[in-house]
Tab-separated table of C-alpha atoms and ligand atoms in Angstrom:
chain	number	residue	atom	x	y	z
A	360	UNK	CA	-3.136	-51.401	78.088
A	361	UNK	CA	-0.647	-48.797	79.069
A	362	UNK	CA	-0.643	-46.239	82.335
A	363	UNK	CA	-0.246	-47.829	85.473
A	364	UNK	CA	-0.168	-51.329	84.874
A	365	UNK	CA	2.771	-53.313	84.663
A	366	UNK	CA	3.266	-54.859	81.002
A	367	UNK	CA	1.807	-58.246	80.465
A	368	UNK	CA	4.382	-60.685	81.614
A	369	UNK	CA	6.161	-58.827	83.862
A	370	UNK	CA	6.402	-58.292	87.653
A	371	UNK	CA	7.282	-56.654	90.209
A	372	UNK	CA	9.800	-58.311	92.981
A	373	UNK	CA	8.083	-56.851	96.538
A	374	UNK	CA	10.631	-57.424	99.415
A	375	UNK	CA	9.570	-60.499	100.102
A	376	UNK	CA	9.572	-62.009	96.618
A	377	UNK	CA	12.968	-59.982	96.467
A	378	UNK	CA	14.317	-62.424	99.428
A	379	UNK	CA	13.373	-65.673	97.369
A	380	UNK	CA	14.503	-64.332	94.108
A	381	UNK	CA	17.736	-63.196	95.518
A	382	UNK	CA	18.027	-66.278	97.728
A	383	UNK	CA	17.914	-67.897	94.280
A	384	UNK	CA	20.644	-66.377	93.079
A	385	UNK	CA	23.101	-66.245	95.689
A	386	UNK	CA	22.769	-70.353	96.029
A	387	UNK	CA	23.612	-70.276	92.127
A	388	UNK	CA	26.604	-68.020	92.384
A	389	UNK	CA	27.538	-69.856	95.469
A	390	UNK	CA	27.320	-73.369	94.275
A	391	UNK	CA	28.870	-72.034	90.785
A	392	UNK	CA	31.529	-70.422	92.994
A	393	UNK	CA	32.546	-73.358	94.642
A	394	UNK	CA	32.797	-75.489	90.960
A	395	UNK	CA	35.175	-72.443	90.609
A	396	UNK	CA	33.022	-70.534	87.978
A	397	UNK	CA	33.533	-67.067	88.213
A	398	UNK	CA	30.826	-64.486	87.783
A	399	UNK	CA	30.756	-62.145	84.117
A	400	UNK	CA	28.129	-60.069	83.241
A	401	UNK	CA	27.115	-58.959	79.420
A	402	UNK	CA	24.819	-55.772	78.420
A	403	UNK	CA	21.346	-57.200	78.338
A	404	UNK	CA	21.000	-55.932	74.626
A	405	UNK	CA	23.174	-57.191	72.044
A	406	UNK	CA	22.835	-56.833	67.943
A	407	UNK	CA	20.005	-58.811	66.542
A	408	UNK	CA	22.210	-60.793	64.635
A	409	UNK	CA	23.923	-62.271	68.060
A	410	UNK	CA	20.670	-64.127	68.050
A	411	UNK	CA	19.217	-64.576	64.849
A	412	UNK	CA	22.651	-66.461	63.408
A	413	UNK	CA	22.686	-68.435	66.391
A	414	UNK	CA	19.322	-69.333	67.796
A	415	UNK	CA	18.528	-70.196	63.835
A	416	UNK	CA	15.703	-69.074	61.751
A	417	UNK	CA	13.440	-71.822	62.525
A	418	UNK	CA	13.116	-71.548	66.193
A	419	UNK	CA	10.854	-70.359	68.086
A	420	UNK	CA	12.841	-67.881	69.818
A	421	UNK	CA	14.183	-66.070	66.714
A	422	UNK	CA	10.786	-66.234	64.676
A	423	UNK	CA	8.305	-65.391	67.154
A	424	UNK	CA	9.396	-64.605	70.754
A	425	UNK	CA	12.627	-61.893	70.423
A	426	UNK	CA	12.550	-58.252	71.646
A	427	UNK	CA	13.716	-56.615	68.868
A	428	UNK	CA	13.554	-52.943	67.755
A	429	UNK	CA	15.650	-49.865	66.225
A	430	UNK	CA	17.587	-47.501	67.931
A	431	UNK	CA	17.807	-43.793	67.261
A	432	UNK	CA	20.940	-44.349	65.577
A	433	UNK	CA	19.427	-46.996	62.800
A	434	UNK	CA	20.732	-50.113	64.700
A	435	UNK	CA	18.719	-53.494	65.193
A	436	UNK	CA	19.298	-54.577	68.481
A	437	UNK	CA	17.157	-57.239	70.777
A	438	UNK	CA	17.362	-57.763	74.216
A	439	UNK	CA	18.587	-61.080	74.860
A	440	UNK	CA	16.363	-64.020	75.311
A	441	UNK	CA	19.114	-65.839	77.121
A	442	UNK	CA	22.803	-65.347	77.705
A	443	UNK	CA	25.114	-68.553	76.013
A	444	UNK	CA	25.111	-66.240	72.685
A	445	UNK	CA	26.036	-63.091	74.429
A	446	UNK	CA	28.964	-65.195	75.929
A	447	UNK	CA	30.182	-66.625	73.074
A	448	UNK	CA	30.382	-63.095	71.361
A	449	UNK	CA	31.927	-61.926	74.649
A	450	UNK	CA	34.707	-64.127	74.402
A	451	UNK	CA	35.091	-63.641	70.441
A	452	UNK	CA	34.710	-59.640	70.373
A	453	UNK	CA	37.466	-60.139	73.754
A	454	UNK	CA	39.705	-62.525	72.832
A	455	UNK	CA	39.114	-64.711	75.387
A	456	UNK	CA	40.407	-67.757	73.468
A	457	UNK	CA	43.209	-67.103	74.203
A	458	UNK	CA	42.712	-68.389	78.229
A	459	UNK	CA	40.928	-71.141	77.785
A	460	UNK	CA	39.301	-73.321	79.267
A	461	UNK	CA	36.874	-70.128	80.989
A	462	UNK	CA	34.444	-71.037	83.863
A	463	UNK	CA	31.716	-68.235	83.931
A	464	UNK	CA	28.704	-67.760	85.819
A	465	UNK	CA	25.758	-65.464	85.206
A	466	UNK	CA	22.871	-63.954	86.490
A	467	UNK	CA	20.036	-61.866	85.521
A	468	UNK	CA	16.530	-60.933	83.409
A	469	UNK	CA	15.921	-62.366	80.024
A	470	UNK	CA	13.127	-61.195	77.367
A	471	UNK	CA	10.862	-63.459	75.214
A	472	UNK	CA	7.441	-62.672	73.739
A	473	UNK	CA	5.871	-65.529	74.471
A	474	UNK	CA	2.115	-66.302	75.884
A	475	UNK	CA	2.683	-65.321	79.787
A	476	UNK	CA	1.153	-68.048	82.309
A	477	UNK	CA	2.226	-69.726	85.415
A	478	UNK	CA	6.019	-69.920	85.156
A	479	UNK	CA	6.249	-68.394	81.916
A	480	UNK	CA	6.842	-64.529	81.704
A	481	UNK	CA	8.392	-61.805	79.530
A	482	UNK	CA	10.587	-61.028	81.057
A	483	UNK	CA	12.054	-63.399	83.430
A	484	UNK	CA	15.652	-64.308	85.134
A	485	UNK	CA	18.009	-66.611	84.485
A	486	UNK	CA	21.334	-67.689	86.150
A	487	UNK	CA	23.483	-70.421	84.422
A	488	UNK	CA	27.105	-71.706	84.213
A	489	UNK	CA	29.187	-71.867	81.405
A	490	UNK	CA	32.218	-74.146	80.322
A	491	UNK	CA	34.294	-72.922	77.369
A	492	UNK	CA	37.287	-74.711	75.637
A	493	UNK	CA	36.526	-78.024	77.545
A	494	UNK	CA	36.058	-80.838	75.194
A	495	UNK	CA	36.308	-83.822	77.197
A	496	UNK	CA	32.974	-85.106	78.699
A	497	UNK	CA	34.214	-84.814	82.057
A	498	UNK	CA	33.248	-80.594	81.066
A	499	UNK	CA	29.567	-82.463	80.873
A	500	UNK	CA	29.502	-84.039	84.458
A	501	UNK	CA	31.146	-80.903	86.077
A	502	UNK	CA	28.526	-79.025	84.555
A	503	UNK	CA	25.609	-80.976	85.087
A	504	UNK	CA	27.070	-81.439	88.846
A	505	UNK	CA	27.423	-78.028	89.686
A	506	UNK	CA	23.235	-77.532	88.507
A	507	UNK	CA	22.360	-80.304	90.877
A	508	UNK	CA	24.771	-78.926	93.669
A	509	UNK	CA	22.726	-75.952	93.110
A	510	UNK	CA	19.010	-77.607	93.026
A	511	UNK	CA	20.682	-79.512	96.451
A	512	UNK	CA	21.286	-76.156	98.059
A	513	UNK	CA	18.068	-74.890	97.468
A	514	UNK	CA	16.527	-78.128	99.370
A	515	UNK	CA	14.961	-79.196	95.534
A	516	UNK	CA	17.253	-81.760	94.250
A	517	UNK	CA	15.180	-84.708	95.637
A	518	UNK	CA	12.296	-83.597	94.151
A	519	UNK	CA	13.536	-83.055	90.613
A	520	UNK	CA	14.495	-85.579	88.010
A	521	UNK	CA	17.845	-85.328	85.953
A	522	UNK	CA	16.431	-86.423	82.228
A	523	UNK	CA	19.955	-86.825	80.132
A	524	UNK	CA	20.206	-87.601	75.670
A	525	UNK	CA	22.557	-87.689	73.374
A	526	UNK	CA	22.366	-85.905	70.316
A	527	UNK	CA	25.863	-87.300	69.454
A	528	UNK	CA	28.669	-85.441	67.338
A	529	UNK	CA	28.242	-84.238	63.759
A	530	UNK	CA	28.134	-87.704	61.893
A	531	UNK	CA	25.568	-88.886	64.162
A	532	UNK	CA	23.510	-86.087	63.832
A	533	UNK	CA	23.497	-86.121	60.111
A	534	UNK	CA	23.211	-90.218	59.613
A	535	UNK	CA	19.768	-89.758	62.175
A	536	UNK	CA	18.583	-86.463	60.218
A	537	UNK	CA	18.482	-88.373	56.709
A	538	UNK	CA	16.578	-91.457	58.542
A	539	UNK	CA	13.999	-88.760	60.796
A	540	UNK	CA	13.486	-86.767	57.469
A	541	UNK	CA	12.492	-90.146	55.610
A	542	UNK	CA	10.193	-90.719	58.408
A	543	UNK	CA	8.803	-86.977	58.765
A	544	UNK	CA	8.294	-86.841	55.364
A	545	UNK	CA	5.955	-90.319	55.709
A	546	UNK	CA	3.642	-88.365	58.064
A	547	UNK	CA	3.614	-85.224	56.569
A	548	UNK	CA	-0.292	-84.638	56.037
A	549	UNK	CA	-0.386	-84.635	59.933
A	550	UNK	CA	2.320	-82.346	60.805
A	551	UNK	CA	1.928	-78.938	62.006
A	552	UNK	CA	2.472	-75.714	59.723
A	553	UNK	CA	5.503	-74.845	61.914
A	554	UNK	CA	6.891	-78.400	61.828
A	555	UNK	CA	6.791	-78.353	57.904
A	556	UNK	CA	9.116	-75.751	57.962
A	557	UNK	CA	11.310	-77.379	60.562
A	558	UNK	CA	11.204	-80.038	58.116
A	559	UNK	CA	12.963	-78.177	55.523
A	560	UNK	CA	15.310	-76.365	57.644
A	561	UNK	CA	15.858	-78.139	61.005
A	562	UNK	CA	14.076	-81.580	61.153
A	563	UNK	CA	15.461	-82.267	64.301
A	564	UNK	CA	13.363	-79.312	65.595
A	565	UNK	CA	10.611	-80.900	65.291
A	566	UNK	CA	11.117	-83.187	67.896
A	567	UNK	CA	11.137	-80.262	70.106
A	568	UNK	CA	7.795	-79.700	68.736
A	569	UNK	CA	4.523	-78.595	71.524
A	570	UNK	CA	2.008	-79.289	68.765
A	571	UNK	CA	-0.434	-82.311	69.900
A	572	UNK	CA	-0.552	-83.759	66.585
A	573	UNK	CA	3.344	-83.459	65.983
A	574	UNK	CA	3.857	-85.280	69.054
A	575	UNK	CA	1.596	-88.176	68.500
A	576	UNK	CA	4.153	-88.663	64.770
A	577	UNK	CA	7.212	-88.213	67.419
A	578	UNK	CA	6.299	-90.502	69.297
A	579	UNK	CA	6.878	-93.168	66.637
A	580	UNK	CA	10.274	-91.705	65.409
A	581	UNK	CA	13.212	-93.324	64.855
A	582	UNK	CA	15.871	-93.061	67.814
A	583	UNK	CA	18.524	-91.204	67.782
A	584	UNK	CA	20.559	-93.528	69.676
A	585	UNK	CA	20.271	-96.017	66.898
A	586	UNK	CA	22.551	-93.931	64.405
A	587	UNK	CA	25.242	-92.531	66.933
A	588	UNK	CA	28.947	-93.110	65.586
A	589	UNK	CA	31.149	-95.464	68.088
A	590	UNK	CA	32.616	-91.934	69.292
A	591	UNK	CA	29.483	-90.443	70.393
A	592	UNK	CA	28.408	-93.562	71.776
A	593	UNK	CA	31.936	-93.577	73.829
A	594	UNK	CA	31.497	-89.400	74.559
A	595	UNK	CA	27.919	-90.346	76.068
A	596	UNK	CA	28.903	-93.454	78.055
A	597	UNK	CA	31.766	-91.790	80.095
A	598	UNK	CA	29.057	-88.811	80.878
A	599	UNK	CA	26.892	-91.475	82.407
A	600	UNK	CA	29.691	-92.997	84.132
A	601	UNK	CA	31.067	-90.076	85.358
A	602	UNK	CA	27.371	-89.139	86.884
A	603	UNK	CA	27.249	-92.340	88.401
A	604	UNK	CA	30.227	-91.945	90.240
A	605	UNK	CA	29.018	-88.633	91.689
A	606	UNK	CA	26.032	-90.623	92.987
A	607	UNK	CA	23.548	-88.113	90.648
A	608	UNK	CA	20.945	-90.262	89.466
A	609	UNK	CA	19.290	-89.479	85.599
A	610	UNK	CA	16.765	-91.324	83.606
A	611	UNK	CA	17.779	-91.403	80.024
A	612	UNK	CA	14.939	-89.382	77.753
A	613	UNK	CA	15.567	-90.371	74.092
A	614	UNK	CA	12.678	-87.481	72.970
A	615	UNK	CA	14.797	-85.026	74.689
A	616	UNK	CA	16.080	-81.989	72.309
A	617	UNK	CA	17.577	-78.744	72.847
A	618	UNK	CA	15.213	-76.307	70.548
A	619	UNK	CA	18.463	-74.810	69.307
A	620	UNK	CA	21.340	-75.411	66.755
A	621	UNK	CA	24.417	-74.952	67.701
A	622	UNK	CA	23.821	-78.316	70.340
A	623	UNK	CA	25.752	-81.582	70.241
A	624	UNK	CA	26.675	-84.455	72.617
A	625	UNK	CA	24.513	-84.242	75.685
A	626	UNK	CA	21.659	-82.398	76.126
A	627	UNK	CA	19.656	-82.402	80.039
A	628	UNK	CA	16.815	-80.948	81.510
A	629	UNK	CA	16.051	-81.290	85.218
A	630	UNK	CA	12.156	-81.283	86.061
A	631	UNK	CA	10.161	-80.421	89.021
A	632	UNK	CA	6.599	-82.358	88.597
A	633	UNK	CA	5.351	-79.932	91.001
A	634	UNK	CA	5.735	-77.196	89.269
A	635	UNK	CA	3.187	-78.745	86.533
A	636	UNK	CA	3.326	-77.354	82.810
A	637	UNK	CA	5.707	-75.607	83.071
A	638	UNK	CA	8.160	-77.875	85.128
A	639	UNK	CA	11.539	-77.530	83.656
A	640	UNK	CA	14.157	-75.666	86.105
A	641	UNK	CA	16.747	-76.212	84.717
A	642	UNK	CA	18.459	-77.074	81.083
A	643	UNK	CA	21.714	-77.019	79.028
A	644	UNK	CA	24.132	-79.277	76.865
A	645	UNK	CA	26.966	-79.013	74.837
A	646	UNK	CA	27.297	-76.442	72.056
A	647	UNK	CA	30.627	-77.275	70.462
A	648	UNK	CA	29.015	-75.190	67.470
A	649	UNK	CA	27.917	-71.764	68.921
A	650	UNK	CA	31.654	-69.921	68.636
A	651	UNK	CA	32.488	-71.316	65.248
A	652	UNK	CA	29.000	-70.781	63.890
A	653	UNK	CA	29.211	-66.821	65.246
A	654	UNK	CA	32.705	-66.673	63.719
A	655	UNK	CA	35.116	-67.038	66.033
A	656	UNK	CA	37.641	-70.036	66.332
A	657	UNK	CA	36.717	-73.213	66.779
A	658	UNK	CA	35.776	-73.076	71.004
A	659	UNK	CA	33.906	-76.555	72.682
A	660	UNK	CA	31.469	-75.376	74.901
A	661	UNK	CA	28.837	-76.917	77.409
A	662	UNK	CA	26.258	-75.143	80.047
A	663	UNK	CA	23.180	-74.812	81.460
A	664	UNK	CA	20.009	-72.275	82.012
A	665	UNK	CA	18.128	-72.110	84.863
A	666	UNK	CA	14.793	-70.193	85.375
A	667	UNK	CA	14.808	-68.007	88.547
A	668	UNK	CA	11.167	-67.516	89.139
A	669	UNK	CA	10.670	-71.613	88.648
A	670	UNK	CA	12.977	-72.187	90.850
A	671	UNK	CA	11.791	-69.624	93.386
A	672	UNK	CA	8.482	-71.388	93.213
A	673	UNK	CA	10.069	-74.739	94.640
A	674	UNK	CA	11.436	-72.736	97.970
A	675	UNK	CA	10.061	-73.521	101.235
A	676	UNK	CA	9.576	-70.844	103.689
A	677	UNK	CA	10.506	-67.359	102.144
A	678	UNK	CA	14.047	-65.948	103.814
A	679	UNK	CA	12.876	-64.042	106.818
A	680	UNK	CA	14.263	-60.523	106.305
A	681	UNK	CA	17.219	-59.401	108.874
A	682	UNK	CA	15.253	-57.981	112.012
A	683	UNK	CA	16.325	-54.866	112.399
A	684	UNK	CA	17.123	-52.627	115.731
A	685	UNK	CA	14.562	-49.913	116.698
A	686	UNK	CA	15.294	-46.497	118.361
A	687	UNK	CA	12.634	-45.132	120.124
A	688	UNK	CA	13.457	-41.424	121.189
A	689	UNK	CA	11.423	-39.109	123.617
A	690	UNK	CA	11.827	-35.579	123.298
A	691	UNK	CA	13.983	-33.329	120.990
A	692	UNK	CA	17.006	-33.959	122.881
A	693	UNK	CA	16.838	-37.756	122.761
A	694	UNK	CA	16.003	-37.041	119.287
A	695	UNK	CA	19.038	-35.645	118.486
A	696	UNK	CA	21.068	-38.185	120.013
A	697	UNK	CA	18.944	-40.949	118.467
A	698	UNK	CA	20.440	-40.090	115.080
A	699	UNK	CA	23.933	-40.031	116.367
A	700	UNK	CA	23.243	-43.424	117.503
A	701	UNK	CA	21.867	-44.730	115.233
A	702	UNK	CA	24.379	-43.953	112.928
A	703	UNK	CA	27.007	-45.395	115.175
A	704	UNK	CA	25.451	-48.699	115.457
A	705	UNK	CA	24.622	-48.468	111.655
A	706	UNK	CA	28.605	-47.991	111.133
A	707	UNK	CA	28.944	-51.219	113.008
A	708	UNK	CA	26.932	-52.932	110.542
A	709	UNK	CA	23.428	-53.158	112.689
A	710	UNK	CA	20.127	-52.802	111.086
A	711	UNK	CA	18.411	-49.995	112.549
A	712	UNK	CA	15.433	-48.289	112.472
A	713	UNK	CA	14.827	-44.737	113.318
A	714	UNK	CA	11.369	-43.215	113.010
A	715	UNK	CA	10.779	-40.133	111.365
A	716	UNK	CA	7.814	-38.961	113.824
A	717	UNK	CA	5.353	-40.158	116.522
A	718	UNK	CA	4.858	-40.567	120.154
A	719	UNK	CA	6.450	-43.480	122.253
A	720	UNK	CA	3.133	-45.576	121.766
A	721	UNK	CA	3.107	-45.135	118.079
A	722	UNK	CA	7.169	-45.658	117.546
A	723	UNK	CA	6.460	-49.130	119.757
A	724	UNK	CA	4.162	-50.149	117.666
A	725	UNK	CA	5.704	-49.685	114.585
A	726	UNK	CA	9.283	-51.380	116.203
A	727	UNK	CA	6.660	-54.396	116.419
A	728	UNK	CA	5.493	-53.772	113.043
A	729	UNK	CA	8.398	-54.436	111.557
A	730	UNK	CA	9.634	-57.117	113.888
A	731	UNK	CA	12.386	-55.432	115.286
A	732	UNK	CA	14.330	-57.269	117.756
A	733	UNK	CA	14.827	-54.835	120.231
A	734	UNK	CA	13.989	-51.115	120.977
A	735	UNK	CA	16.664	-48.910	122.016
A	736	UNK	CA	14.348	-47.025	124.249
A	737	UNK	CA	15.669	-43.186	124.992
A	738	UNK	CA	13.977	-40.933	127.686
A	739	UNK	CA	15.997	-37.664	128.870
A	740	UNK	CA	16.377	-39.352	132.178
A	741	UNK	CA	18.302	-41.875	130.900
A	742	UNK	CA	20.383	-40.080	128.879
A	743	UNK	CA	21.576	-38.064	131.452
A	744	UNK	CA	22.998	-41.025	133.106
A	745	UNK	CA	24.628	-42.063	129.722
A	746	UNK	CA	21.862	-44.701	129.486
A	747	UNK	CA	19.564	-46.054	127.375
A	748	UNK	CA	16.431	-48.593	127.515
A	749	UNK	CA	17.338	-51.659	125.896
A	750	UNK	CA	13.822	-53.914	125.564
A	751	UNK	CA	13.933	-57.025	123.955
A	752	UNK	CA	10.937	-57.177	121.770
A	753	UNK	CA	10.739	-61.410	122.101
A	754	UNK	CA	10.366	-61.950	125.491
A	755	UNK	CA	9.753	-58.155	126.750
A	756	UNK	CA	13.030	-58.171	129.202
A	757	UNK	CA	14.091	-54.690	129.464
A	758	UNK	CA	17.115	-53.534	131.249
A	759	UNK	CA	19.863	-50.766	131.354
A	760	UNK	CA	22.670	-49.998	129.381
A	761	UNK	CA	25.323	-47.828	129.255
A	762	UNK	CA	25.627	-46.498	125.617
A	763	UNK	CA	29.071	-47.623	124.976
A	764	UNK	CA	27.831	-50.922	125.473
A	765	UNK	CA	24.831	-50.783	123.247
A	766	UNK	CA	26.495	-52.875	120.432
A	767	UNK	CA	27.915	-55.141	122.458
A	768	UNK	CA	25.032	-55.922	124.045
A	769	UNK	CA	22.879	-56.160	120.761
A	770	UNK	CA	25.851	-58.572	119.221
A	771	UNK	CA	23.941	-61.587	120.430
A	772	UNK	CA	20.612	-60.131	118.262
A	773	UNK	CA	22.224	-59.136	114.554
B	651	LIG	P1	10.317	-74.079	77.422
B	651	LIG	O1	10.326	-75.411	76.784
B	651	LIG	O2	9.698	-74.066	78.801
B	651	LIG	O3	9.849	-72.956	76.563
B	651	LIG	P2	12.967	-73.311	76.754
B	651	LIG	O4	13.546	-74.461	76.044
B	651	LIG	O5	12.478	-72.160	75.982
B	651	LIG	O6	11.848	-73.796	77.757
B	651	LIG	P3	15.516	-72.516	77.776
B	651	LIG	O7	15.730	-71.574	76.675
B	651	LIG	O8	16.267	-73.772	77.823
B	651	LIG	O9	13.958	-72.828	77.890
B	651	LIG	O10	15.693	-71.753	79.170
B	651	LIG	C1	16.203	-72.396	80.340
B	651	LIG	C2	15.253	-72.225	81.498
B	651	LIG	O11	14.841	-70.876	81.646
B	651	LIG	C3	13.950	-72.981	81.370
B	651	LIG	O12	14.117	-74.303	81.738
B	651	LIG	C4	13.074	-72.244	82.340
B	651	LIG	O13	13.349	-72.638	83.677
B	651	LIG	C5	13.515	-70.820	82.149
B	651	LIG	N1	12.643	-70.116	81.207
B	651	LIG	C6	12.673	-70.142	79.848
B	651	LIG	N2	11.733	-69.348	79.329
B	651	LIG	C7	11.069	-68.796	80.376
B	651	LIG	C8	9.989	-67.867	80.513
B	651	LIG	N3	9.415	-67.323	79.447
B	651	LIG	N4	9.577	-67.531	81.762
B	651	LIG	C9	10.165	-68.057	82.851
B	651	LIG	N5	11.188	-68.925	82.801
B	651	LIG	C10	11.647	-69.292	81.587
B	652	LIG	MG1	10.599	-71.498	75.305
């Protein structure tokens, strides 16, 4: 399909899905803002590579779901299917190790080919925080706090669930992958195509797995938790204490993996049931691996993902757009002086509306329309006085005002 339609697994954001998507955003940034994150933005392309060393071979992302083509001038680039890579080869290609530890907040779309249905698109939004050069697992709980400060803001917390695992450090990881390869290899006759693979190159992807059959074998795998070095087990224990002293509630999810490599430590989703399949809002962890693996210096790092349409979905009422003034002129005089006031009030940072054409009747109606709060109502009469109408559009009062007093008597209405 081409022409007029939008491609599969995209939308359009209309004003008022605008309002919730930016309302969205702005209670990220602001929640971020107050953790003391500051905002960076990277290009929303980057070289393939970027991706394909560290999202892995094996995962889903890199195999089946990036954006990926050549440019004119013979380069492979992909447009990012989220932003911790782009980061970490922000701070390599700028140095940034050198002012660690860096609090960063982002915003914006995100690309994956993936089968579009409810709460799954192709291109989609994402803001999420990220901690770099922290290593202590206080970096966790700040983290993880300033997602559910967010989720709070945006009147969703209480109806989420905080799912927290280990994966534990390097050692753990690799005394669990002999013991889960053991096992995997036991049950291989019943594991998917995909999961084989995994087997071979990432076992502990295939935990991650969405394959029916894989699930019913991981259901009956070992536990991590049962190989985790006294270190990891320490790391993990003062993440759950310091969530417990913030009051934020978790239930521990042993099946819990991040899909990707470069993870270590903790790894959280939080979950809206609502929002059914597709229910995760939010999701991150600790990647003390990403900078090192892209080849930069050795950098700890921990953050989290959030989808903006998902989260959208779990928003109340939609925020009402700012009702704006309307000026109603009659005649080509008042016309002309409509304009001038308009753009007076408009200096004063009013929201005004000025017709383009139309009787008196027809500009009413559209003032009503478009739920203006008042009309600014201008007949050559009044002008000649230095007057204007001023009808408020709630409760139909209408009275006289001078026109030097126009703003202050609309202050009470912005
Ligand atoms: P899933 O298991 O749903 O595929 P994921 O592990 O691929 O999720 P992440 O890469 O962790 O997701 O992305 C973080 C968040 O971004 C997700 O929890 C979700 O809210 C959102 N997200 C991811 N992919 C999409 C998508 N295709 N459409 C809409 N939102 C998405
Ligand atoms: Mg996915």
């Amino acid at each position: 399909m081409s022409g007029l339609q939008p491609v599969r697994g995209t939308h359009d954001l209309l004003p008022d899905d605008m309002r919730r998507h930016r309302h969205v955003i702005e209670t990220a940034r602001r929640a971020a803002l107050c953790f003391g994150y500051q905002e960076v933005a990277t290009p929303i392309f980057e070289f393939t590579e970027v991706f394909k060393r560290t999202l892995g071979d094996t995962s889903d992302v890199v195999t089946k779901e990036m954006y990926t083509f050549t440019d004119k001038g013979g380069e492979t680039v992909t447009l990012r299917p989220e932003n911790t890579a782009s980061v970490a080869r922000a701070l390599i290609s700028g140095g940034l190790n050198q002012h660690l530890p860096l609090k960063y907040f982002y915003a914006g779309p995100m690309f994956r080919y993936e089968r579009p249905q409810k709460g799954r698109l192709r291109q989609f939004h994402q803001t999420g925080v990220e901690l770099l050069g922290v290593r202590e697992p206080g970096g966790d709980v700040e983290v993880i706090a300033a997602g559910v400060e967010f989720l709070r803001r945006l009147g969703a917390w209480d109806r989420c669930v905080l799912e927290l695992n280990t994966l534990g450090d390097t050692a753990s990881r690799q005394a669990y992958r002999q013991v889960l390869v053991a096992y995997l290899n036991d049950h291989r006759g019943r594991l998917s195509k995909d999961s084989l693979e995994r087997l071979e190159k990432n076992p502990l992807r295939v935990l991650d797995s969405k394959d029916e059959s894989d699930q019913k074998i991981v259901a009956n795998a070992p536990l991590s938790s049962e190989y985790l070095t006294p270190e990891a087990r320490d790391f993990f224990a003062a993440v759950r204490d310091g969530l417990e002293t913030l009051g934020i509630s978790y239930q521990i999810n042993q099946r819990l993996v991040r899909g990707l490599d470069y993870y270590s430590h903790t790894c959280f989703e939080i979950t809206c049931a609502e929002l059914g399949a597709q229910k995760t809002v939010l999701a991150g962890g600790r990647y003390d691996g990403l900078v090192a693996m892209m080849g930069g210096p050795e950098t700890p790092g921990v953050g989290w993902a959030s989808g903006v349409e998902r989260c959208a979905m779990l928003l109340g009422e939609t925020p009402p757009a700012p009702r704006p003034v309307a000026i109603v002129p009659m005649g080509a005089n008042a016309e002309r002086k409509a304009a001038a006031i308009a753009a007076d009030l408009r200096r004063q940072d009013f929201v005004v509306d000025l017709g383009f054409s139309g009787n008196m009747g027809k500009r009413m109606k559209r003032a009503n329309k478009i739920a203006a709060v008042a009309a600014i109502i201008l007949g050559d009469e009044e002008l000649a006085r230095g007057e204007a109408a001023l009808k408020l559009l709630d409760s139909g009062e209408q009275k006289n005002v001078r026109l030097g007093d126009l703003a202050a008597a609309l202050a009470p209405y912005r």
